[in-house]
Amino acid sequence: MRSLPLPSLSARTVYRTSISRAIPRHKQRLDALEQAVLNAADVFEAAASVAALHTLKDLAKKPVDEADRTQLTKTYTSRLVPESAPGNALYNVLKKVRHKICPLCGHRDVSTLDHQLPKMKYPLLAVVPINLVPACGICNGLKGEHVPKAASEQTLHPYYDDLADQQWLFARLKWTENRPPEITYFIRPPKGADRVLAARVIRHFQMFCLAELYGPNAVREMSNIRGILRGMNAAGRHKYLLLAEGSVLVDKDAGGQNHWKRSLFQTLAGDSGYLEGGFDQF
Ligand SMILES: [Zn+2]
């Protein structure tokens, strides 16, 4: 749930570099497809910038020729990704992110590129930079071959969607008698938020199983700070947690509004049961 700056590499550069060492009969085919790839990149950009990737059904049908489709897909798997491939240096540039954090989950390290629209279904977009999002392996696997069929089914695109100005992610601490307390994460769209965007954020949260990722992280964090909180009274704990929340908030790169730690510290600071002794149960 983090935004990223648009890639600086053009579709033409990445495509031409990747196909540069293809054997002659494949090279000829791929050269002939270059304009179609550049056109597809333009169509993708126009749709992505208005969150309308669900409208690109026609692009999935192109090119019709199966051998063309195969060679375009291989341009990613054989000509861009492998270490010995002509496009590998560009692959590494596209994968590079400050802090190495996957923008889709905001937590694990980047290890691959995720196709916003899958290459098997959209071979013309196989090596188009704005369709390639740095991601961790788990997010990449969870998204799989997902293609949005409606506006609300689009997961967030880190180059075009930015939630940093408002808080969407919240945590809730639930106390039940005779049971250990539970921390759960959920999305609460800000007041006045666009309805489609709200549906997309919820879709993103569910697709990447973020509640299942953040919940156990939060429990570990609470266990880590238990010792520190023991040495304070309730007012001191409240102050400590507000400072911790502030430190996540001030650095957008380190976390920001929608980092799981921000929501955690915010919730704990506002929970009197936790501050007055409940913290010792984690
Ligand atoms: Zn991830």
mmCIF file of C-alpha atoms and ligand atoms in Angstrom:
data_model
loop_
_atom_site.group_PDB
_atom_site.id
_atom_site.type_symbol
_atom_site.label_atom_id
_atom_site.label_comp_id
_atom_site.label_asym_id
_atom_site.label_seq_id
_atom_site.Cartn_x
_atom_site.Cartn_y
_atom_site.Cartn_z
ATOM 1 C CA MET A 1 0.000 0.000 0.000
ATOM 2 C CA ARG A 2 2.888 2.342 -0.841
ATOM 3 C CA SER A 3 3.332 4.498 -3.896
ATOM 4 C CA LEU A 4 6.440 4.524 -6.085
ATOM 5 C CA PRO A 5 7.787 7.032 -8.606
ATOM 6 C CA LEU A 6 7.176 6.095 -12.243
ATOM 7 C CA PRO A 7 10.030 4.098 -13.812
ATOM 8 C CA SER A 8 12.493 6.241 -15.725
ATOM 9 C CA LEU A 9 13.049 3.634 -18.452
ATOM 10 C CA SER A 10 10.948 3.817 -21.598
ATOM 11 C CA ALA A 11 9.061 0.885 -23.106
ATOM 12 C CA ARG A 12 11.148 1.241 -26.273
ATOM 13 C CA THR A 13 14.482 1.020 -24.425
ATOM 14 C CA VAL A 14 13.494 -2.029 -22.395
ATOM 15 C CA TYR A 15 11.961 -3.822 -25.386
ATOM 16 C CA ARG A 16 14.839 -3.119 -27.789
ATOM 17 C CA THR A 17 17.511 -4.041 -25.262
ATOM 18 C CA SER A 18 15.752 -7.257 -24.294
ATOM 19 C CA ILE A 19 15.302 -8.504 -27.865
ATOM 20 C CA SER A 20 18.764 -7.367 -29.027
ATOM 21 C CA ARG A 21 20.338 -10.829 -28.947
ATOM 22 C CA ALA A 22 17.361 -12.910 -30.104
ATOM 23 C CA ILE A 23 18.178 -15.410 -32.863
ATOM 24 C CA PRO A 24 17.468 -13.943 -36.336
ATOM 25 C CA ARG A 25 14.080 -15.552 -37.007
ATOM 26 C CA HIS A 26 12.777 -14.501 -33.564
ATOM 27 C CA LYS A 27 14.413 -11.079 -33.851
ATOM 28 C CA GLN A 28 12.617 -10.434 -37.129
ATOM 29 C CA ARG A 29 9.283 -11.371 -35.554
ATOM 30 C CA LEU A 30 9.960 -9.243 -32.452
ATOM 31 C CA ASP A 31 11.106 -6.241 -34.492
ATOM 32 C CA ALA A 32 7.824 -6.393 -36.386
ATOM 33 C CA LEU A 33 5.946 -6.353 -33.064
ATOM 34 C CA GLU A 34 7.726 -3.291 -31.643
ATOM 35 C CA GLN A 35 5.120 -0.728 -32.689
ATOM 36 C CA ALA A 36 2.320 -2.883 -31.260
ATOM 37 C CA VAL A 37 4.211 -3.042 -27.931
ATOM 38 C CA LEU A 38 4.668 0.754 -27.856
ATOM 39 C CA ASN A 39 1.008 1.292 -28.697
ATOM 40 C CA ALA A 40 0.015 -1.129 -25.929
ATOM 41 C CA ALA A 41 2.213 0.830 -23.486
ATOM 42 C CA ASP A 42 0.348 4.035 -24.416
ATOM 43 C CA VAL A 43 -3.045 2.360 -24.031
ATOM 44 C CA PHE A 44 -1.988 0.951 -20.657
ATOM 45 C CA GLU A 45 -0.746 4.340 -19.452
ATOM 46 C CA ALA A 46 -3.971 6.088 -20.445
ATOM 47 C CA ALA A 47 -6.053 3.470 -18.624
ATOM 48 C CA ALA A 48 -3.820 3.143 -15.540
ATOM 49 C CA SER A 49 -3.761 6.895 -14.955
ATOM 50 C CA VAL A 50 -7.556 6.917 -14.588
ATOM 51 C CA ALA A 51 -7.780 3.533 -12.816
ATOM 52 C CA ALA A 52 -9.450 1.813 -15.759
ATOM 53 C CA LEU A 53 -7.315 -1.291 -16.354
ATOM 54 C CA HIS A 54 -10.512 -3.355 -16.366
ATOM 55 C CA THR A 55 -11.389 -1.770 -19.727
ATOM 56 C CA LEU A 56 -8.412 -3.276 -21.580
ATOM 57 C CA LYS A 57 -10.066 -6.538 -22.645
ATOM 58 C CA ASP A 58 -9.268 -5.944 -26.318
ATOM 59 C CA LEU A 59 -5.561 -5.628 -25.565
ATOM 60 C CA ALA A 60 -5.576 -9.185 -24.225
ATOM 61 C CA LYS A 61 -6.567 -10.482 -27.662
ATOM 62 C CA LYS A 62 -3.483 -8.988 -29.310
ATOM 63 C CA PRO A 63 -1.449 -10.255 -31.034
ATOM 64 C CA VAL A 64 -3.595 -13.087 -32.380
ATOM 65 C CA ASP A 65 -0.694 -15.240 -33.572
ATOM 66 C CA GLU A 66 0.300 -17.790 -30.907
ATOM 67 C CA ALA A 67 3.994 -17.770 -31.896
ATOM 68 C CA ASP A 68 4.033 -13.978 -31.501
ATOM 69 C CA ARG A 69 2.465 -14.298 -28.048
ATOM 70 C CA THR A 70 5.022 -16.908 -27.013
ATOM 71 C CA GLN A 71 7.978 -14.798 -28.139
ATOM 72 C CA LEU A 72 6.644 -11.716 -26.354
ATOM 73 C CA THR A 73 6.213 -13.631 -23.102
ATOM 74 C CA LYS A 74 9.721 -15.049 -23.478
ATOM 75 C CA THR A 75 11.020 -11.526 -23.848
ATOM 76 C CA TYR A 76 10.352 -11.199 -20.135
ATOM 77 C CA THR A 77 11.284 -14.692 -18.900
ATOM 78 C CA SER A 78 14.346 -15.315 -21.146
ATOM 79 C CA ARG A 79 15.530 -11.922 -22.372
ATOM 80 C CA LEU A 80 14.954 -9.556 -19.418
ATOM 81 C CA VAL A 81 15.140 -11.560 -16.169
ATOM 82 C CA PRO A 82 18.056 -14.073 -16.327
ATOM 83 C CA GLU A 83 21.463 -12.814 -15.203
ATOM 84 C CA SER A 84 22.976 -13.498 -18.603
ATOM 85 C CA ALA A 85 20.058 -11.905 -20.498
ATOM 86 C CA PRO A 86 20.594 -8.692 -22.490
ATOM 87 C CA GLY A 87 17.891 -6.950 -20.438
ATOM 88 C CA ASN A 88 19.133 -8.032 -16.997
ATOM 89 C CA ALA A 89 20.768 -4.695 -16.108
ATOM 90 C CA LEU A 90 17.443 -2.973 -16.868
ATOM 91 C CA TYR A 91 15.535 -5.624 -14.891
ATOM 92 C CA ASN A 92 17.655 -4.709 -11.872
ATOM 93 C CA VAL A 93 16.995 -1.000 -12.416
ATOM 94 C CA LEU A 94 13.237 -1.643 -12.577
ATOM 95 C CA LYS A 95 13.389 -3.742 -9.385
ATOM 96 C CA LYS A 96 15.258 -1.112 -7.407
ATOM 97 C CA VAL A 97 13.225 0.546 -4.657
ATOM 98 C CA ARG A 98 14.327 2.741 -1.757
ATOM 99 C CA HIS A 99 14.432 0.655 1.420
ATOM 100 C CA LYS A 100 13.807 -2.489 -0.707
ATOM 101 C CA ILE A 101 10.254 -2.712 0.668
ATOM 102 C CA CYS A 102 7.521 -4.321 -1.441
ATOM 103 C CA PRO A 103 4.963 -1.582 -2.213
ATOM 104 C CA LEU A 104 2.083 -4.088 -2.325
ATOM 105 C CA CYS A 105 2.365 -5.328 1.280
ATOM 106 C CA GLY A 106 4.580 -2.537 2.614
ATOM 107 C CA HIS A 107 6.543 -5.028 4.671
ATOM 108 C CA ARG A 108 8.554 -7.768 2.928
ATOM 109 C CA ASP A 109 11.598 -7.218 0.724
ATOM 110 C CA VAL A 110 11.347 -6.815 -3.044
ATOM 111 C CA SER A 111 12.613 -9.894 -4.881
ATOM 112 C CA THR A 112 10.894 -9.775 -8.270
ATOM 113 C CA LEU A 113 8.720 -7.751 -10.641
ATOM 114 C CA ASP A 114 4.970 -8.250 -10.617
ATOM 115 C CA HIS A 115 3.000 -7.699 -13.819
ATOM 116 C CA GLN A 116 0.093 -5.409 -12.989
ATOM 117 C CA LEU A 117 -1.680 -7.077 -15.913
ATOM 118 C CA PRO A 118 -0.328 -10.648 -16.293
ATOM 119 C CA LYS A 119 2.067 -11.287 -19.176
ATOM 120 C CA MET A 120 0.410 -14.578 -20.194
ATOM 121 C CA LYS A 121 -2.869 -12.758 -20.820
ATOM 122 C CA TYR A 122 -1.324 -9.486 -22.016
ATOM 123 C CA PRO A 123 1.859 -10.498 -23.868
ATOM 124 C CA LEU A 124 2.234 -7.036 -25.438
ATOM 125 C CA LEU A 125 2.768 -5.689 -21.890
ATOM 126 C CA ALA A 126 5.326 -8.339 -20.868
ATOM 127 C CA VAL A 127 8.255 -5.887 -20.651
ATOM 128 C CA VAL A 128 6.455 -2.525 -20.545
ATOM 129 C CA PRO A 129 7.996 -0.748 -17.501
ATOM 130 C CA ILE A 130 4.763 0.819 -16.186
ATOM 131 C CA ASN A 131 3.227 -2.667 -16.080
ATOM 132 C CA LEU A 132 6.156 -3.981 -14.003
ATOM 133 C CA VAL A 133 5.947 -3.376 -10.265
ATOM 134 C CA PRO A 134 8.740 -4.283 -7.827
ATOM 135 C CA ALA A 135 7.258 -6.836 -5.413
ATOM 136 C CA CYS A 136 8.060 -9.547 -2.911
ATOM 137 C CA GLY A 137 7.679 -13.162 -4.025
ATOM 138 C CA ILE A 138 4.653 -13.754 -1.786
ATOM 139 C CA CYS A 139 2.638 -10.794 -3.124
ATOM 140 C CA ASN A 140 3.608 -11.785 -6.654
ATOM 141 C CA GLY A 141 2.297 -15.313 -6.007
ATOM 142 C CA LEU A 142 -0.898 -14.135 -4.290
ATOM 143 C CA LYS A 143 -1.843 -11.926 -7.212
ATOM 144 C CA GLY A 144 -1.099 -14.640 -9.786
ATOM 145 C CA GLU A 145 -2.941 -14.181 -13.067
ATOM 146 C CA HIS A 146 -5.539 -11.806 -11.649
ATOM 147 C CA VAL A 147 -7.248 -9.592 -14.234
ATOM 148 C CA PRO A 148 -9.782 -7.029 -12.960
ATOM 149 C CA LYS A 149 -13.226 -7.423 -14.541
ATOM 150 C CA ALA A 150 -14.601 -4.236 -12.972
ATOM 151 C CA ALA A 151 -13.141 -0.954 -11.736
ATOM 152 C CA SER A 152 -13.575 -2.073 -8.127
ATOM 153 C CA GLU A 153 -11.521 -5.239 -8.741
ATOM 154 C CA GLN A 154 -8.313 -3.372 -9.521
ATOM 155 C CA THR A 155 -5.653 -3.745 -6.868
ATOM 156 C CA LEU A 156 -3.620 -0.620 -6.152
ATOM 157 C CA HIS A 157 -0.989 0.289 -8.720
ATOM 158 C CA PRO A 158 1.992 1.830 -6.874
ATOM 159 C CA TYR A 159 2.914 4.098 -9.825
ATOM 160 C CA TYR A 160 -0.569 5.617 -10.077
ATOM 161 C CA ASP A 161 -2.244 5.254 -6.663
ATOM 162 C CA ASP A 162 -1.068 7.081 -3.562
ATOM 163 C CA LEU A 163 -2.880 6.726 -0.230
ATOM 164 C CA ALA A 164 -0.196 8.493 1.791
ATOM 165 C CA ASP A 165 -2.205 11.625 2.542
ATOM 166 C CA GLN A 166 -4.883 9.878 4.564
ATOM 167 C CA GLN A 167 -5.216 7.021 6.998
ATOM 168 C CA TRP A 168 -6.954 3.934 5.603
ATOM 169 C CA LEU A 169 -5.452 1.210 7.760
ATOM 170 C CA PHE A 170 -6.611 0.758 11.343
ATOM 171 C CA ALA A 171 -6.096 -1.779 14.105
ATOM 172 C CA ARG A 172 -8.527 -2.953 16.756
ATOM 173 C CA LEU A 173 -7.715 -4.552 20.092
ATOM 174 C CA LYS A 174 -10.371 -6.974 21.315
ATOM 175 C CA TRP A 175 -10.564 -8.092 24.926
ATOM 176 C CA THR A 176 -12.570 -11.223 25.682
ATOM 177 C CA GLU A 177 -12.875 -12.693 29.168
ATOM 178 C CA ASN A 178 -10.733 -15.780 29.775
ATOM 179 C CA ARG A 179 -9.119 -15.476 26.348
ATOM 180 C CA PRO A 180 -5.912 -13.766 25.246
ATOM 181 C CA PRO A 181 -6.567 -10.338 23.677
ATOM 182 C CA GLU A 182 -6.612 -10.176 19.878
ATOM 183 C CA ILE A 183 -5.336 -7.489 17.524
ATOM 184 C CA THR A 184 -6.973 -7.238 14.120
ATOM 185 C CA TYR A 185 -6.384 -4.965 11.145
ATOM 186 C CA PHE A 186 -9.019 -3.506 8.855
ATOM 187 C CA ILE A 187 -9.565 -0.823 6.210
ATOM 188 C CA ARG A 188 -11.733 2.184 7.042
ATOM 189 C CA PRO A 189 -11.980 4.544 4.068
ATOM 190 C CA PRO A 190 -11.567 8.234 5.004
ATOM 191 C CA LYS A 191 -14.705 10.385 5.026
ATOM 192 C CA GLY A 192 -15.670 11.419 1.521
ATOM 193 C CA ALA A 193 -13.364 8.855 -0.136
ATOM 194 C CA ASP A 194 -14.169 7.865 -3.690
ATOM 195 C CA ARG A 195 -16.343 4.714 -3.599
ATOM 196 C CA VAL A 196 -14.437 2.886 -6.307
ATOM 197 C CA LEU A 197 -11.102 3.671 -4.665
ATOM 198 C CA ALA A 198 -12.474 2.453 -1.333
ATOM 199 C CA ALA A 199 -13.551 -0.835 -2.932
ATOM 200 C CA ARG A 200 -10.122 -1.169 -4.578
ATOM 201 C CA VAL A 201 -8.251 -0.606 -1.317
ATOM 202 C CA ILE A 202 -10.364 -3.286 0.384
ATOM 203 C CA ARG A 203 -9.769 -5.612 -2.578
ATOM 204 C CA HIS A 204 -6.021 -4.969 -2.325
ATOM 205 C CA PHE A 205 -6.051 -5.584 1.439
ATOM 206 C CA GLN A 206 -7.835 -8.907 0.936
ATOM 207 C CA MET A 207 -5.896 -10.120 -2.106
ATOM 208 C CA PHE A 208 -2.530 -9.650 -0.425
ATOM 209 C CA CYS A 209 -3.804 -11.117 2.887
ATOM 210 C CA LEU A 210 -2.585 -8.042 4.761
ATOM 211 C CA ALA A 211 -4.641 -8.684 7.908
ATOM 212 C CA GLU A 212 -2.950 -12.094 8.151
ATOM 213 C CA LEU A 213 0.467 -10.474 7.673
ATOM 214 C CA TYR A 214 0.069 -7.492 10.000
ATOM 215 C CA GLY A 215 -1.708 -9.299 12.897
ATOM 216 C CA PRO A 216 1.207 -11.602 13.816
ATOM 217 C CA ASN A 217 3.698 -8.764 13.153
ATOM 218 C CA ALA A 218 1.802 -6.639 15.670
ATOM 219 C CA VAL A 219 1.856 -9.380 18.294
ATOM 220 C CA ARG A 220 5.633 -9.707 17.876
ATOM 221 C CA GLU A 221 6.031 -5.941 18.203
ATOM 222 C CA MET A 222 3.897 -5.882 21.345
ATOM 223 C CA SER A 223 6.019 -8.645 22.788
ATOM 224 C CA ASN A 224 9.164 -6.659 21.931
ATOM 225 C CA ILE A 225 8.013 -3.509 23.735
ATOM 226 C CA ARG A 226 6.560 -5.276 26.788
ATOM 227 C CA GLY A 227 9.801 -4.975 28.738
ATOM 228 C CA ILE A 228 10.086 -1.255 28.016
ATOM 229 C CA LEU A 229 6.483 -0.608 29.075
ATOM 230 C CA ARG A 230 6.952 -2.508 32.357
ATOM 231 C CA GLY A 231 9.290 0.196 33.563
ATOM 232 C CA MET A 232 6.654 2.939 33.132
ATOM 233 C CA ASN A 233 3.289 3.936 34.558
ATOM 234 C CA ALA A 234 0.160 4.167 32.352
ATOM 235 C CA ALA A 235 0.805 7.832 31.493
ATOM 236 C CA GLY A 236 4.389 7.045 30.539
ATOM 237 C CA ARG A 237 3.262 4.154 28.348
ATOM 238 C CA HIS A 238 0.724 6.412 26.633
ATOM 239 C CA LYS A 239 3.433 8.977 25.904
ATOM 240 C CA TYR A 240 5.888 6.322 24.711
ATOM 241 C CA LEU A 241 3.342 4.881 22.261
ATOM 242 C CA LEU A 242 2.428 8.312 20.880
ATOM 243 C CA LEU A 243 6.120 9.009 20.271
ATOM 244 C CA ALA A 244 6.482 5.616 18.579
ATOM 245 C CA GLU A 245 3.479 6.400 16.353
ATOM 246 C CA GLY A 246 4.977 9.801 15.543
ATOM 247 C CA SER A 247 8.298 8.287 14.521
ATOM 248 C CA VAL A 248 6.545 6.030 11.975
ATOM 249 C CA LEU A 249 4.415 8.926 10.736
ATOM 250 C CA VAL A 250 7.159 11.478 10.111
ATOM 251 C CA ASP A 251 9.158 9.339 7.707
ATOM 252 C CA LYS A 252 7.061 8.388 4.695
ATOM 253 C CA ASP A 253 9.803 6.011 3.538
ATOM 254 C CA ALA A 254 9.915 4.245 6.871
ATOM 255 C CA GLY A 255 6.184 3.874 7.179
ATOM 256 C CA GLY A 256 3.785 6.768 6.964
ATOM 257 C CA GLN A 257 0.047 6.977 7.503
ATOM 258 C CA ASN A 258 -0.764 3.421 6.474
ATOM 259 C CA HIS A 259 2.073 1.447 8.000
ATOM 260 C CA TRP A 260 0.902 -1.395 10.248
ATOM 261 C CA LYS A 261 3.067 -0.048 13.104
ATOM 262 C CA ARG A 262 1.388 3.350 12.951
ATOM 263 C CA SER A 263 -2.088 1.838 13.384
ATOM 264 C CA LEU A 264 -0.790 -0.461 16.105
ATOM 265 C CA PHE A 265 0.787 2.269 18.250
ATOM 266 C CA GLN A 266 -2.239 4.519 17.702
ATOM 267 C CA THR A 267 -4.618 1.809 18.922
ATOM 268 C CA LEU A 268 -2.470 0.808 21.893
ATOM 269 C CA ALA A 269 -2.025 4.435 22.978
ATOM 270 C CA GLY A 270 -5.821 4.812 23.056
ATOM 271 C CA ASP A 271 -6.597 1.583 24.923
ATOM 272 C CA SER A 272 -6.787 2.054 28.698
ATOM 273 C CA GLY A 273 -6.942 -1.713 29.326
ATOM 274 C CA TYR A 274 -3.655 -2.139 27.502
ATOM 275 C CA LEU A 275 -1.980 0.844 29.188
ATOM 276 C CA GLU A 276 -3.061 -0.190 32.679
ATOM 277 C CA GLY A 277 -1.587 -3.682 32.576
ATOM 278 C CA GLY A 278 -2.980 -5.457 29.524
ATOM 279 C CA PHE A 279 0.331 -4.919 27.723
ATOM 280 C CA ASP A 280 1.746 -7.707 29.905
ATOM 281 C CA GLN A 281 -0.478 -10.285 28.193
ATOM 282 C CA PHE A 282 1.427 -10.059 24.915
HETATM 283 ZN ZN ZN B 1 4.771 -7.853 -0.745
#
